[in-house]
CSV table of C-alpha atoms in Angstrom, one decimal:
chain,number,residue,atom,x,y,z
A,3,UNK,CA,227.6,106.6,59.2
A,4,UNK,CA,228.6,105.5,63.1
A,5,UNK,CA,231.0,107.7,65.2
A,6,UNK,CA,232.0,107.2,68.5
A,7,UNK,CA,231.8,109.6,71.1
A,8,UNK,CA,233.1,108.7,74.6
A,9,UNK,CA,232.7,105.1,73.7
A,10,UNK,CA,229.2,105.7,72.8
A,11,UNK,CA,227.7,104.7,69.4
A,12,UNK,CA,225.5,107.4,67.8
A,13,UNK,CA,224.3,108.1,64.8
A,14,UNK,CA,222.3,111.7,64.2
A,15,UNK,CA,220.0,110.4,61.4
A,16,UNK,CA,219.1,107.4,63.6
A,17,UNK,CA,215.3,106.9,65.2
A,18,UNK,CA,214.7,103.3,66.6
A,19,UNK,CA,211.1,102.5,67.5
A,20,UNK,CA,209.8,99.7,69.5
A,21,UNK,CA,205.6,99.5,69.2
A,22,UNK,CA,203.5,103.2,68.2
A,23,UNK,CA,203.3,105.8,70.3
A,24,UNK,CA,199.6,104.7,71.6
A,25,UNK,CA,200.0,101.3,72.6
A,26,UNK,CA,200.8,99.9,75.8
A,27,UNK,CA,204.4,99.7,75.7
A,28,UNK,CA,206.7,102.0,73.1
A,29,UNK,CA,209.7,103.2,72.6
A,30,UNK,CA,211.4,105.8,70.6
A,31,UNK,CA,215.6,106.2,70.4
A,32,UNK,CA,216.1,109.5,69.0
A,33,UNK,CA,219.8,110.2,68.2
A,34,UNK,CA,220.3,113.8,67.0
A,35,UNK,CA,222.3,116.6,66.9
A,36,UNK,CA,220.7,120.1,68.5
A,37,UNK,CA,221.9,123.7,69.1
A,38,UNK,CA,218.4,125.4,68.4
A,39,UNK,CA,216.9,126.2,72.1
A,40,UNK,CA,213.2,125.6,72.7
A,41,UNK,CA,210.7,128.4,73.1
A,42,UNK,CA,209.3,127.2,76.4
A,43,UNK,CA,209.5,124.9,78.4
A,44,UNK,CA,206.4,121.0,77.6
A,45,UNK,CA,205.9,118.0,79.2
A,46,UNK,CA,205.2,114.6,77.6
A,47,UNK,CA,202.3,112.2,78.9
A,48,UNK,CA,204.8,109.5,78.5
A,49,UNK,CA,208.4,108.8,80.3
A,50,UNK,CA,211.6,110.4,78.8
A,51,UNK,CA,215.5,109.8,79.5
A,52,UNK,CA,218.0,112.7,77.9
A,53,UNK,CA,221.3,111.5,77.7
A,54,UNK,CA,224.0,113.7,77.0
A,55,UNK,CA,227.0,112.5,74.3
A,56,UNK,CA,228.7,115.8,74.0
A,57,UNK,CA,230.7,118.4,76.0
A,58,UNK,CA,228.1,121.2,77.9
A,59,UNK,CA,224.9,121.8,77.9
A,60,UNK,CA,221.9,122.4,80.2
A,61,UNK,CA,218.3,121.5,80.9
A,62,UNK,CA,215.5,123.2,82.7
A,63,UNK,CA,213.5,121.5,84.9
A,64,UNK,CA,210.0,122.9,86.5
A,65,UNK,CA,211.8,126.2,86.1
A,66,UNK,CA,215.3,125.2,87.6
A,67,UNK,CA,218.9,125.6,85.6
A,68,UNK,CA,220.7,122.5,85.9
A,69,UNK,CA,224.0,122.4,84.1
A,70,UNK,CA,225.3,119.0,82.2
A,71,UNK,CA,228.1,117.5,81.1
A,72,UNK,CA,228.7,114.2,79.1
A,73,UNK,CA,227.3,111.2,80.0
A,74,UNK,CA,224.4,113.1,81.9
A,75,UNK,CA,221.1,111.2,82.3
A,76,UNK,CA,218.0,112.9,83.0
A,77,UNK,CA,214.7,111.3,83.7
A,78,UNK,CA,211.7,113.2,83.4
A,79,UNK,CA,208.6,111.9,84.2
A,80,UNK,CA,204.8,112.4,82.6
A,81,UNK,CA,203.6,115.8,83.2
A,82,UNK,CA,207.3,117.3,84.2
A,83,UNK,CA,208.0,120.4,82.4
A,84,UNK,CA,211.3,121.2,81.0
A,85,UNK,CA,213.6,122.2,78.1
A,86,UNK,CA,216.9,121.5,77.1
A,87,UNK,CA,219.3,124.4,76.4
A,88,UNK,CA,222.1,125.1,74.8
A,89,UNK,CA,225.1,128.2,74.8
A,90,UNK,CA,224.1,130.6,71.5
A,91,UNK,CA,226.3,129.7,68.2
A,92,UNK,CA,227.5,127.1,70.1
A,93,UNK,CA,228.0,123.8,67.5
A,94,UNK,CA,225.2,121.4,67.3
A,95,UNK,CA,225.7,119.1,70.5
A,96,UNK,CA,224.5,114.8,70.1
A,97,UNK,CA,222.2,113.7,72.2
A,98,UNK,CA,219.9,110.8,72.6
A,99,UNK,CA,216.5,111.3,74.0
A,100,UNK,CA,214.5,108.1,74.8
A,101,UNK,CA,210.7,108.3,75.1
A,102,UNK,CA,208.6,105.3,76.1
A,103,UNK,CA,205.5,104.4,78.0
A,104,UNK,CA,204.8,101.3,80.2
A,105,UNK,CA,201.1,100.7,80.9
A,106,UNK,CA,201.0,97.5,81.8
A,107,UNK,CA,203.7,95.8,84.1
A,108,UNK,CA,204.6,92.3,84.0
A,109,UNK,CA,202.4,90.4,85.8
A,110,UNK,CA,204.3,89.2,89.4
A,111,UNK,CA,206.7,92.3,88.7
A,112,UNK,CA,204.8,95.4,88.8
A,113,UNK,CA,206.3,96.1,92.3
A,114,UNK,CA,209.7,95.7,90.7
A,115,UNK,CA,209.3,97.9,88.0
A,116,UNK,CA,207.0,100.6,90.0
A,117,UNK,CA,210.4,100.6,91.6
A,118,UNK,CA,212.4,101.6,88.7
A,119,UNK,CA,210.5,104.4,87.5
A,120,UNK,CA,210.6,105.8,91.2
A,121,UNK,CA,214.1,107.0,90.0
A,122,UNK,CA,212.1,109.4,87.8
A,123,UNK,CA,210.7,111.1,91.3
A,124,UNK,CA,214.1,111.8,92.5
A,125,UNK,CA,214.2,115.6,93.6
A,126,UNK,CA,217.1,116.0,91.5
A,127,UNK,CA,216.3,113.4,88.3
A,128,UNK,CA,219.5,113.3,87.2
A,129,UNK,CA,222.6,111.1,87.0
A,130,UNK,CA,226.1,111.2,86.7
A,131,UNK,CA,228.6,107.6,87.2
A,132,UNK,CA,232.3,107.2,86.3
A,133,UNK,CA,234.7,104.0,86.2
A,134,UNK,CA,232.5,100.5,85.9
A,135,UNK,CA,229.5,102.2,86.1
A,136,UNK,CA,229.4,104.4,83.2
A,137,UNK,CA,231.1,101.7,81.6
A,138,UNK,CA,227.8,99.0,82.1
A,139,UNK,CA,225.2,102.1,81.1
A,140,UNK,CA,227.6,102.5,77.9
A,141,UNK,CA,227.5,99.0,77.4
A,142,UNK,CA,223.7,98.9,77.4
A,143,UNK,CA,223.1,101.9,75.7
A,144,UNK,CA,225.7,100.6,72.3
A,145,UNK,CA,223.5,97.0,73.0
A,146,UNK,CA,220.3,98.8,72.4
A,147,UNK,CA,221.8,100.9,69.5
A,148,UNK,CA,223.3,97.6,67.7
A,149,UNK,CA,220.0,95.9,68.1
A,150,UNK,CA,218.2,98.7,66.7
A,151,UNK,CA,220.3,98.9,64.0
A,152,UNK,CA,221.3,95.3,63.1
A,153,UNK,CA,217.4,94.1,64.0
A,154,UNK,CA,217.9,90.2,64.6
A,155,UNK,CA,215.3,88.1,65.9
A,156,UNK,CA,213.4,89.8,68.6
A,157,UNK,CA,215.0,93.1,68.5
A,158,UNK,CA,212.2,94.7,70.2
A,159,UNK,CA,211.8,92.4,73.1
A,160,UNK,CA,215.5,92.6,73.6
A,161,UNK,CA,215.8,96.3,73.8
A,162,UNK,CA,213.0,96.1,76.2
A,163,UNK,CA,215.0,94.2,78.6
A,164,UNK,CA,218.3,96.0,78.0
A,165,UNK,CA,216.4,99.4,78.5
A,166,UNK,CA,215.1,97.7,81.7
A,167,UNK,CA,218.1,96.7,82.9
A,168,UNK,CA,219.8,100.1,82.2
A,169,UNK,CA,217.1,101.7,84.8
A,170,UNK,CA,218.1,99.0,87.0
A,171,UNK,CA,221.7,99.9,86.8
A,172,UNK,CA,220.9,103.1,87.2
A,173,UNK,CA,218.4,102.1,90.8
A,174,UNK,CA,221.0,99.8,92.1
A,175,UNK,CA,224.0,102.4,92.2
A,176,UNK,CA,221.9,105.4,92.6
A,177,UNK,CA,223.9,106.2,96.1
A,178,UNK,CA,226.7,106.8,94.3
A,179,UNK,CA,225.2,109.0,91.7
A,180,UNK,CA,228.1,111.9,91.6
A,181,UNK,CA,225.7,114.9,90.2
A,182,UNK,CA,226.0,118.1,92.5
A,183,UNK,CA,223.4,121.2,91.0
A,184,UNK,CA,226.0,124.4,90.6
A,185,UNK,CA,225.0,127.7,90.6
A,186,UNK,CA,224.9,129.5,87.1
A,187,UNK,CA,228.0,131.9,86.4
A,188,UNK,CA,225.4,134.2,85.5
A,189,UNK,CA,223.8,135.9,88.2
A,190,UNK,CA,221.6,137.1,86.3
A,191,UNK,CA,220.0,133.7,84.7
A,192,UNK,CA,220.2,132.5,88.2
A,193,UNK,CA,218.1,135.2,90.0
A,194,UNK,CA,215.6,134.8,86.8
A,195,UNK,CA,215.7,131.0,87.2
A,196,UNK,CA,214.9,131.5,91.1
A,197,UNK,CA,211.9,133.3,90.3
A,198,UNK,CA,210.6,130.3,87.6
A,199,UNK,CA,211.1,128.1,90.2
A,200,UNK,CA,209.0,130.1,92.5
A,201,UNK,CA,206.3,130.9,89.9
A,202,UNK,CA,206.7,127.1,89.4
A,203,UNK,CA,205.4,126.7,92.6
A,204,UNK,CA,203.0,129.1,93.5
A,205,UNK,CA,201.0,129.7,89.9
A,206,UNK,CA,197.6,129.0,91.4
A,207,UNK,CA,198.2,132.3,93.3
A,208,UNK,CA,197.8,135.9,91.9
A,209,UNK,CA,201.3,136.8,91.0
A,210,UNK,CA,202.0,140.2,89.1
A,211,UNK,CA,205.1,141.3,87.5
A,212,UNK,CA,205.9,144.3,89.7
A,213,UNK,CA,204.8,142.0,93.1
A,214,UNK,CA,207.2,139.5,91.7
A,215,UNK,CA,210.1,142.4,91.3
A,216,UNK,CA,209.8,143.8,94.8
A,217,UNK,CA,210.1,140.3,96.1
A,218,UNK,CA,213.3,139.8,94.5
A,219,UNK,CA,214.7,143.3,94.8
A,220,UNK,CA,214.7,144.1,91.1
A,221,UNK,CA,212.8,146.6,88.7
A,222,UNK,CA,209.8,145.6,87.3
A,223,UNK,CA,211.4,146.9,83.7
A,224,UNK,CA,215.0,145.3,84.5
A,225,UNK,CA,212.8,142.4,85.8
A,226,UNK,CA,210.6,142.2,82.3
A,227,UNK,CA,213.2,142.4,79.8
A,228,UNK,CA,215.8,139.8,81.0
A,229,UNK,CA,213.0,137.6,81.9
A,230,UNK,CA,212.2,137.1,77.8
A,231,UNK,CA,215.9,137.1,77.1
A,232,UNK,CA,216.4,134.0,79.6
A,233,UNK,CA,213.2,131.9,79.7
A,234,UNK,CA,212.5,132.8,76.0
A,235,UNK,CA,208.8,134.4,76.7
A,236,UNK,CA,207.2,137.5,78.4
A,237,UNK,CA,206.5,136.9,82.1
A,238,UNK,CA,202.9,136.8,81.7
A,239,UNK,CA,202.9,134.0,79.1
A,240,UNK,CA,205.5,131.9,80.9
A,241,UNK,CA,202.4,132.3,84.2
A,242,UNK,CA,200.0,131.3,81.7
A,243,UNK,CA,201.8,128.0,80.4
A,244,UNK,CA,202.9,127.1,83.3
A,245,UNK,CA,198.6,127.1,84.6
A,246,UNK,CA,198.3,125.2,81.1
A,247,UNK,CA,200.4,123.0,81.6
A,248,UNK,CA,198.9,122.6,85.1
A,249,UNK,CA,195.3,122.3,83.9
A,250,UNK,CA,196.1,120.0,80.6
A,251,UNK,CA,198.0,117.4,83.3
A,252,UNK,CA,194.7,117.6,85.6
A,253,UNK,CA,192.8,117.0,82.1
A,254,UNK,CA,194.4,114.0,81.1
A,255,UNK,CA,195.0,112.1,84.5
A,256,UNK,CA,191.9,113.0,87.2
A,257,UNK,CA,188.1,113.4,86.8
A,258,UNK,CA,187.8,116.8,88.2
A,259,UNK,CA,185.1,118.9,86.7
A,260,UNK,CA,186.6,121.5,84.3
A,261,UNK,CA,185.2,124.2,86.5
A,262,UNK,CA,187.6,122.5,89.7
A,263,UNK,CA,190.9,122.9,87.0
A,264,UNK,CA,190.0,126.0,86.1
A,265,UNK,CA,190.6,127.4,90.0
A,266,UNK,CA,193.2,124.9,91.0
A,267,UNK,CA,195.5,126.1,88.0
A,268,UNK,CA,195.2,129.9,89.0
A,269,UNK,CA,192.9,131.5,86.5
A,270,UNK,CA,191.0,133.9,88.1
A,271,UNK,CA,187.9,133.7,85.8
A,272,UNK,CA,186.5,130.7,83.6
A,273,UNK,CA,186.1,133.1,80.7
A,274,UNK,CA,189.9,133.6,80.7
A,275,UNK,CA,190.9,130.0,81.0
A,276,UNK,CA,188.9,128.9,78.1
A,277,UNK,CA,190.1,131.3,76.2
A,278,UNK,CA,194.0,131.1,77.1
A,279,UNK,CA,193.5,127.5,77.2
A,280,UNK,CA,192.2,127.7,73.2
A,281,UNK,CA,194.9,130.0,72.6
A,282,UNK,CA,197.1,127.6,73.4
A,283,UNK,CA,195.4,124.5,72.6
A,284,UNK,CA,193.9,125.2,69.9
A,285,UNK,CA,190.8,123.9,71.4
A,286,UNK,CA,188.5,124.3,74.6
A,287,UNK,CA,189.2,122.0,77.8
A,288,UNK,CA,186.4,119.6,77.4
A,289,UNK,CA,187.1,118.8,73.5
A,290,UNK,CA,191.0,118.3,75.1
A,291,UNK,CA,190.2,115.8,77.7
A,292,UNK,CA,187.7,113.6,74.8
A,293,UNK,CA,190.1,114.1,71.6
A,294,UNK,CA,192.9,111.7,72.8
A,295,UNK,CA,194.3,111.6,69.4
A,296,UNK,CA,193.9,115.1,68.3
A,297,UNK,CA,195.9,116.1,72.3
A,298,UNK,CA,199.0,113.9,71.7
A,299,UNK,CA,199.6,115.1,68.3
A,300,UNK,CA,199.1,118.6,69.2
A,301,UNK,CA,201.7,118.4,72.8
A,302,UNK,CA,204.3,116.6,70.8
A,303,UNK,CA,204.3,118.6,67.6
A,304,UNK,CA,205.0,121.6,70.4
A,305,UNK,CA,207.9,120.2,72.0
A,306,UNK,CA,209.6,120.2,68.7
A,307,UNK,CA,212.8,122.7,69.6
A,308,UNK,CA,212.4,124.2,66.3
A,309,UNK,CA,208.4,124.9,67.1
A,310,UNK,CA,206.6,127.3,65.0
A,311,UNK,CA,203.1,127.3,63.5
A,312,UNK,CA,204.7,124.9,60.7
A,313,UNK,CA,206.7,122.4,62.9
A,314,UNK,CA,206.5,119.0,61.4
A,315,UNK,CA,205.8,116.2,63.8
A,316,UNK,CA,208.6,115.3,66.1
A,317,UNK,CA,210.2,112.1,65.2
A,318,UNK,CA,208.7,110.5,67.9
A,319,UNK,CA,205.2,110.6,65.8
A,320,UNK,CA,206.7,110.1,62.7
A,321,UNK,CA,206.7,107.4,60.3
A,322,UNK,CA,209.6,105.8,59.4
A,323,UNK,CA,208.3,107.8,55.8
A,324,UNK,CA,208.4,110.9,56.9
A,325,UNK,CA,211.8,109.9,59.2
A,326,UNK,CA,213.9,109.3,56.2
């Protein structure tokens, strides 16, 4: 069944896939409806655009609060790490996530489309247009979504170029994106938020929960508990994912030896990264960086917002099987 939110065609049972999730050029439409938060915050090792459909929500990014409204875009980039959030017993809010990977630009345009995904850089990736311009990216975005369901001749090459052209809508009018960052009504999730950010930042350094406290003129206990209650995990855990995360993006895109990660991403022993790293992983740093398939199906079926030791795959890895 279609509904129409703010013009915008959407469909929460609908997953429109261009290409699998390992080739050279992919894409995944994921139209759903969410109120469950995520646990912590992952990162993809392929490109992804959040559009908001409905009222509120809000989306950490590398540790920062950023409030949204409808009709939000955010880019995030390979490696970024965020979450989407959204208020407690609030009702399920529609939202379309787009993941997608371009290895291989068209030859004569890789300039032009290096360009493009330079909006995913922006300090702030996010975007917010009214009048003729949110009316072209609704236009595209209802195009892709009646290609994807109607599937004539060529569907995927023409949602390839609509996509395109959305990010070049988006490039083109990017001065007069209207989004402003506010400051949370809650100064408490804003002073917790501050200190992500920082950790965020700094992880490769020796940072301990009381040092953290006195920095930002709170108790260590105060400090502790309302840390879990916003970010979802203990202070300690969040330091270790975020040197995870840290070493896993160093893993999968350089050649440093393991030894090298281990120190850059703020461990201060080998011993302990391996055996945080297989805590997390499920599997020590070297077999990460060989097991290409094993890693991809392991970082996406832990992004899942409802993640727990029996998450199914996200429907970005899914069959159209297992979709339906």
């Amino acid at each position: 069944m279609r509904h129409s939110l703010s013009e915008l065609l959407f469909d929460p049972s609908l997953v429109i896939t261009v290409n699998r999730v390992d080739d050279p050029v992919f894409y995944v439409f994921d139209y759903q409806k969410r109120r469950l938060n995520m646990e912590f915050q992952h990162f993809h090792t392929y490109w992804e655009v959040y559009i908001l459909f409905d009222d509120t929500a809000g989306h950490v990014i590398e540790g920062e609060y950023f409030s949204l409204q409808r009709g939000d875009l955010v880019l995030l980039k390979p490696g970024l790490l965020h979450k989407s959030t959204y208020e407690e017993h609030a009702k399920p809010k529609a939202r379309l996530v787009i993941g997608f990977r371009i290895e291989e630009h068209p030859k004569g345009f890789e300039r032009q489309t290096e360009r493009l995904l330079s909006l995913f850089g922006e300090k702030i990736p996010i975007f917010r247009f009214d009048g003729q311009i949110q009316e072209e990216i609704h236009r595209l975005l209802n195009r892709i979504y009646q290609l994807g369901t109607e599937q004539p001749a060529n569907a995927e090459m023409m949602i390839h170029q609509s996509f395109m052209e959305l990010l070049w809508v988006l490039y083109t009018h990017k001065r007069q994106n209207q989004y402003v960052k506010q400051a949370s009504t809650n100064s408490v999730s804003e002073k917790i938020y501050a200190i992500t950010s920082y950790m965020h930042i700094h992880f490769d350094e020796r940072l301990t929960l009381p040092e953290i406290a006195k920095m930002f003129s709170i108790s260590p206990y105060y400090l502790s508990r309302q840390f879990k209650l916003v970010t979802g995990a203990g202070f300690v855990t969040y330091l270790q994912m975020i040197r995870i995360r840290h070493a896993q993006n160093d893993l999968l895109y350089s050649k440093k030896p393991i030894q090298q990660i281990c120190e850059e991403s703020g461990f201060p022993s080998f011993s302990q990264f391996n055996r945080v790293f297989h805590q997390y992983c499920e599997m020590s740093p070297s077999a990460f960086r060989k097991d290409t398939d094993h890693r991809s199906q392991l970082l996406l079926r832990r992004s899942d917002p409802e993640h727990n030791t029996k998450a199914t795959l996200p429907r970005i890895l899914q069959s159209p099987e297992e979709q339906g």
